[in-house]
mmCIF file of C-alpha atoms in Angstrom:
data_model
loop_
_atom_site.group_PDB
_atom_site.id
_atom_site.type_symbol
_atom_site.label_atom_id
_atom_site.label_comp_id
_atom_site.label_asym_id
_atom_site.label_seq_id
_atom_site.Cartn_x
_atom_site.Cartn_y
_atom_site.Cartn_z
ATOM 1 C CA MET A 48 -79.035 -6.070 -30.731
ATOM 2 C CA SER A 49 -79.408 -7.645 -34.169
ATOM 3 C CA ASP A 50 -76.715 -7.957 -36.833
ATOM 4 C CA TYR A 51 -78.548 -5.263 -38.769
ATOM 5 C CA ASP A 52 -77.914 -2.799 -35.931
ATOM 6 C CA GLN A 53 -74.161 -3.470 -36.298
ATOM 7 C CA ILE A 54 -74.007 -2.445 -39.987
ATOM 8 C CA GLN A 55 -72.441 0.964 -40.651
ATOM 9 C CA THR A 56 -72.628 3.155 -43.699
ATOM 10 C CA THR A 57 -69.316 4.102 -45.295
ATOM 11 C CA ALA A 58 -69.650 7.585 -43.814
ATOM 12 C CA GLU A 59 -70.274 6.149 -40.327
ATOM 13 C CA ALA A 60 -67.274 3.845 -40.653
ATOM 14 C CA HIS A 61 -65.003 6.748 -41.705
ATOM 15 C CA GLU A 62 -66.336 8.901 -38.877
ATOM 16 C CA ALA A 63 -65.771 6.134 -36.321
ATOM 17 C CA ALA A 64 -62.216 5.622 -37.613
ATOM 18 C CA ALA A 65 -61.481 9.351 -37.247
ATOM 19 C CA LEU A 66 -62.755 9.591 -33.670
ATOM 20 C CA GLN A 67 -60.223 10.231 -30.961
ATOM 21 C CA TYR A 68 -59.554 7.154 -28.829
ATOM 22 C CA GLY A 69 -58.017 8.909 -25.842
ATOM 23 C CA ARG A 70 -58.671 11.718 -23.419
ATOM 24 C CA ALA A 71 -56.650 13.767 -20.929
ATOM 25 C CA VAL A 72 -57.534 16.608 -18.551
ATOM 26 C CA HIS A 73 -55.063 18.870 -16.711
ATOM 27 C CA ALA A 74 -55.506 21.183 -13.744
ATOM 28 C CA ASN A 75 -53.663 23.883 -15.707
ATOM 29 C CA PRO A 76 -55.789 24.917 -18.720
ATOM 30 C CA ASN A 77 -52.632 26.297 -20.393
ATOM 31 C CA ALA A 78 -50.707 23.016 -20.176
ATOM 32 C CA PRO A 79 -49.296 21.800 -23.505
ATOM 33 C CA ARG A 80 -51.592 19.479 -25.435
ATOM 34 C CA THR A 81 -51.045 15.826 -24.663
ATOM 35 C CA ALA A 82 -50.860 12.942 -27.136
ATOM 36 C CA GLU A 83 -54.425 11.976 -26.210
ATOM 37 C CA GLN A 84 -55.675 15.461 -27.109
ATOM 38 C CA LEU A 85 -54.090 15.565 -30.566
ATOM 39 C CA PRO A 86 -55.805 14.175 -33.663
ATOM 40 C CA LEU A 87 -54.607 10.749 -34.725
ATOM 41 C CA PRO A 88 -52.230 10.907 -37.689
ATOM 42 C CA ASP A 89 -53.633 9.450 -40.915
ATOM 43 C CA ALA A 90 -51.204 6.529 -40.718
ATOM 44 C CA LEU A 91 -52.834 5.388 -37.465
ATOM 45 C CA SER A 92 -56.419 5.704 -38.626
ATOM 46 C CA ARG A 93 -56.154 4.047 -42.063
ATOM 47 C CA LYS A 94 -56.086 0.518 -40.677
ATOM 48 C CA PRO A 95 -59.115 -0.363 -38.515
ATOM 49 C CA LEU A 96 -58.303 -0.880 -34.861
ATOM 50 C CA ASP A 97 -59.751 -4.391 -34.891
ATOM 51 C CA GLN A 98 -57.169 -5.352 -37.548
ATOM 52 C CA LYS A 99 -54.197 -4.279 -35.397
ATOM 53 C CA SER A 100 -52.439 -6.562 -32.970
ATOM 54 C CA PRO A 101 -52.038 -5.337 -29.388
ATOM 55 C CA ALA A 102 -48.312 -4.884 -30.105
ATOM 56 C CA GLU A 103 -48.895 -2.783 -33.237
ATOM 57 C CA TRP A 104 -51.459 -0.547 -31.530
ATOM 58 C CA ALA A 105 -49.225 -0.107 -28.444
ATOM 59 C CA TYR A 106 -46.231 0.709 -30.711
ATOM 60 C CA GLU A 107 -48.210 3.334 -32.628
ATOM 61 C CA ARG A 108 -49.460 5.047 -29.498
ATOM 62 C CA LEU A 109 -45.978 5.007 -27.961
ATOM 63 C CA ILE A 110 -44.799 6.907 -31.041
ATOM 64 C CA LEU A 111 -47.465 9.551 -30.388
ATOM 65 C CA TYR A 112 -46.395 9.897 -26.757
ATOM 66 C CA ILE A 113 -42.682 10.049 -27.576
ATOM 67 C CA ASN A 114 -43.148 12.561 -30.397
ATOM 68 C CA ASN A 115 -45.354 14.817 -28.268
ATOM 69 C CA PHE A 116 -42.974 14.610 -25.279
ATOM 70 C CA GLU A 117 -39.957 15.520 -27.420
ATOM 71 C CA GLN A 118 -41.751 18.524 -28.904
ATOM 72 C CA GLN A 119 -41.902 19.975 -25.399
ATOM 73 C CA LEU A 120 -38.153 19.545 -24.692
ATOM 74 C CA ASP A 121 -35.578 22.294 -25.000
ATOM 75 C CA ASN A 122 -32.344 21.839 -26.955
ATOM 76 C CA GLU A 123 -30.446 20.804 -23.819
ATOM 77 C CA HIS A 124 -32.444 17.612 -23.204
ATOM 78 C CA GLU A 125 -33.202 14.293 -24.898
ATOM 79 C CA ILE A 126 -35.860 11.699 -24.227
ATOM 80 C CA ALA A 127 -35.283 8.694 -22.012
ATOM 81 C CA MET A 128 -37.566 6.362 -20.148
ATOM 82 C CA GLY A 129 -37.671 4.836 -16.742
ATOM 83 C CA PHE A 130 -39.253 1.503 -15.964
ATOM 84 C CA ALA A 131 -42.003 1.599 -13.389
ATOM 85 C CA GLY A 132 -41.759 -1.060 -10.714
ATOM 86 C CA SER A 133 -38.221 -2.011 -11.694
ATOM 87 C CA GLU A 134 -34.638 -1.377 -10.656
ATOM 88 C CA SER A 135 -33.586 -1.349 -14.329
ATOM 89 C CA GLY A 136 -32.863 2.359 -14.257
ATOM 90 C CA VAL A 137 -33.240 4.672 -17.219
ATOM 91 C CA LEU A 138 -32.915 3.908 -20.924
ATOM 92 C CA ARG A 139 -31.995 6.685 -23.362
ATOM 93 C CA ILE A 140 -34.407 5.842 -26.208
ATOM 94 C CA GLU A 141 -32.677 5.195 -29.531
ATOM 95 C CA GLY A 142 -35.372 3.022 -31.094
ATOM 96 C CA ILE A 143 -38.558 1.085 -30.497
ATOM 97 C CA GLY A 144 -40.182 -1.800 -32.296
ATOM 98 C CA TYR A 145 -42.820 -4.459 -31.958
ATOM 99 C CA PHE A 146 -43.226 -8.124 -32.750
ATOM 100 C CA ASP A 147 -46.794 -9.279 -33.374
ATOM 101 C CA PRO A 148 -48.933 -10.114 -31.658
ATOM 102 C CA ASP A 149 -47.840 -8.903 -28.231
ATOM 103 C CA ILE A 150 -44.184 -7.794 -27.808
ATOM 104 C CA VAL A 151 -42.849 -4.218 -27.734
ATOM 105 C CA THR A 152 -39.082 -3.622 -27.735
ATOM 106 C CA PHE A 153 -37.070 -0.581 -26.647
ATOM 107 C CA TYR A 154 -33.461 -0.048 -27.783
ATOM 108 C CA GLY A 155 -30.974 2.407 -26.312
ATOM 109 C CA THR A 156 -28.298 2.958 -23.704
ATOM 110 C CA ASP A 157 -28.450 3.080 -19.925
ATOM 111 C CA GLY A 158 -26.994 5.726 -17.610
ATOM 112 C CA THR A 159 -23.496 4.269 -17.941
ATOM 113 C CA GLY A 160 -23.650 4.223 -21.753
ATOM 114 C CA ALA A 161 -24.071 0.443 -21.940
ATOM 115 C CA LYS A 162 -26.125 -0.898 -24.823
ATOM 116 C CA THR A 163 -29.594 -1.753 -23.489
ATOM 117 C CA GLN A 164 -32.681 -3.469 -24.875
ATOM 118 C CA LEU A 165 -35.984 -4.084 -23.149
ATOM 119 C CA VAL A 166 -38.376 -6.690 -24.543
ATOM 120 C CA GLN A 167 -41.766 -6.312 -22.943
ATOM 121 C CA HIS A 168 -45.179 -7.969 -23.276
ATOM 122 C CA VAL A 169 -47.911 -5.409 -23.995
ATOM 123 C CA THR A 170 -49.792 -6.416 -20.845
ATOM 124 C CA GLN A 171 -46.730 -5.372 -18.802
ATOM 125 C CA LEU A 172 -46.141 -2.088 -20.648
ATOM 126 C CA ASN A 173 -45.521 0.558 -18.044
ATOM 127 C CA VAL A 174 -42.904 3.204 -18.843
ATOM 128 C CA MET A 175 -42.163 6.728 -17.718
ATOM 129 C CA LEU A 176 -40.831 9.220 -20.291
ATOM 130 C CA ARG A 177 -38.086 11.443 -18.900
ATOM 131 C CA ALA A 178 -35.978 14.365 -20.063
ATOM 132 C CA LEU A 179 -32.233 13.848 -19.587
ATOM 133 C CA PRO A 180 -29.385 16.239 -20.333
ATOM 134 C CA LYS A 181 -27.690 15.460 -23.653
ATOM 135 C CA HIS A 182 -24.589 13.251 -23.621
ATOM 136 C CA GLU A 183 -22.718 15.816 -25.705
ATOM 137 C CA PRO A 184 -23.729 19.370 -24.712
ATOM 138 C CA GLU A 185 -22.485 20.875 -27.998
ATOM 139 C CA ALA A 186 -24.333 18.392 -30.235
ATOM 140 C CA ALA A 187 -27.891 18.816 -31.471
ATOM 141 C CA PRO A 188 -30.365 16.809 -29.392
ATOM 142 C CA ALA A 189 -31.250 13.380 -30.762
ATOM 143 C CA ARG A 190 -34.971 13.270 -31.587
ATOM 144 C CA ILE A 191 -36.354 9.776 -32.148
ATOM 145 C CA GLY A 192 -40.052 10.800 -32.172
ATOM 146 C CA PHE A 193 -39.856 12.519 -35.551
ATOM 147 C CA ARG A 194 -38.068 9.533 -37.102
ATOM 148 C CA LEU A 195 -40.605 7.102 -35.622
ATOM 149 C CA ALA A 196 -43.539 9.134 -36.946
ATOM 150 C CA ALA A 197 -41.921 9.410 -40.396
ATOM 151 C CA ASP A 198 -41.299 5.658 -40.457
ATOM 152 C CA LEU A 199 -44.936 5.034 -39.538
ATOM 153 C CA GLU A 200 -46.068 7.217 -42.448
ATOM 154 C CA ASN A 201 -43.627 5.495 -44.833
ATOM 155 C CA SER A 202 -44.605 1.985 -43.763
ATOM 156 C CA ASP A 203 -48.263 2.902 -44.235
ATOM 157 C CA ALA A 204 -47.473 4.128 -47.768
ATOM 158 C CA ASP A 205 -45.565 0.901 -48.473
ATOM 159 C CA GLU A 206 -48.568 -1.167 -47.345
ATOM 160 C CA SER A 207 -50.939 0.774 -49.629
ATOM 161 C CA LYS A 208 -48.618 0.086 -52.599
ATOM 162 C CA LYS A 209 -48.878 -3.651 -51.909
ATOM 163 C CA ALA A 210 -52.691 -3.560 -51.991
#
């Protein structure tokens, strides 16, 4: 293939950026839509994928998964995550972050209430999202997904102001 074949029109580039990058199929056709089946938020599609570090892209997709998972929870449960292949237990998610080019970090508390932080290389990323009963039954459930998505939108707006 020649370099000429690689050139895209502006319309083709915008179309390629808007394409869904994931896919999911369920046995139950009435199952709730998964993060892979939802359109990418504008904040994720403004920056070309080839300009994102593995950590940034993993962080952004984790936000989609967390937000979608929380939307399916009732008011009696909050999101937590378990670590596949580990005896680390469960972490009640209170925050996530990334450090370019390849580190993703999870902040929260474990089952005993102890402060917990997991620093993980993107090639080792393997988590299981779980629903846990709230710590305080009378309190409103803590929802990190909405805050993460809002922060992603705000940071994208901040970046466009710098340009």
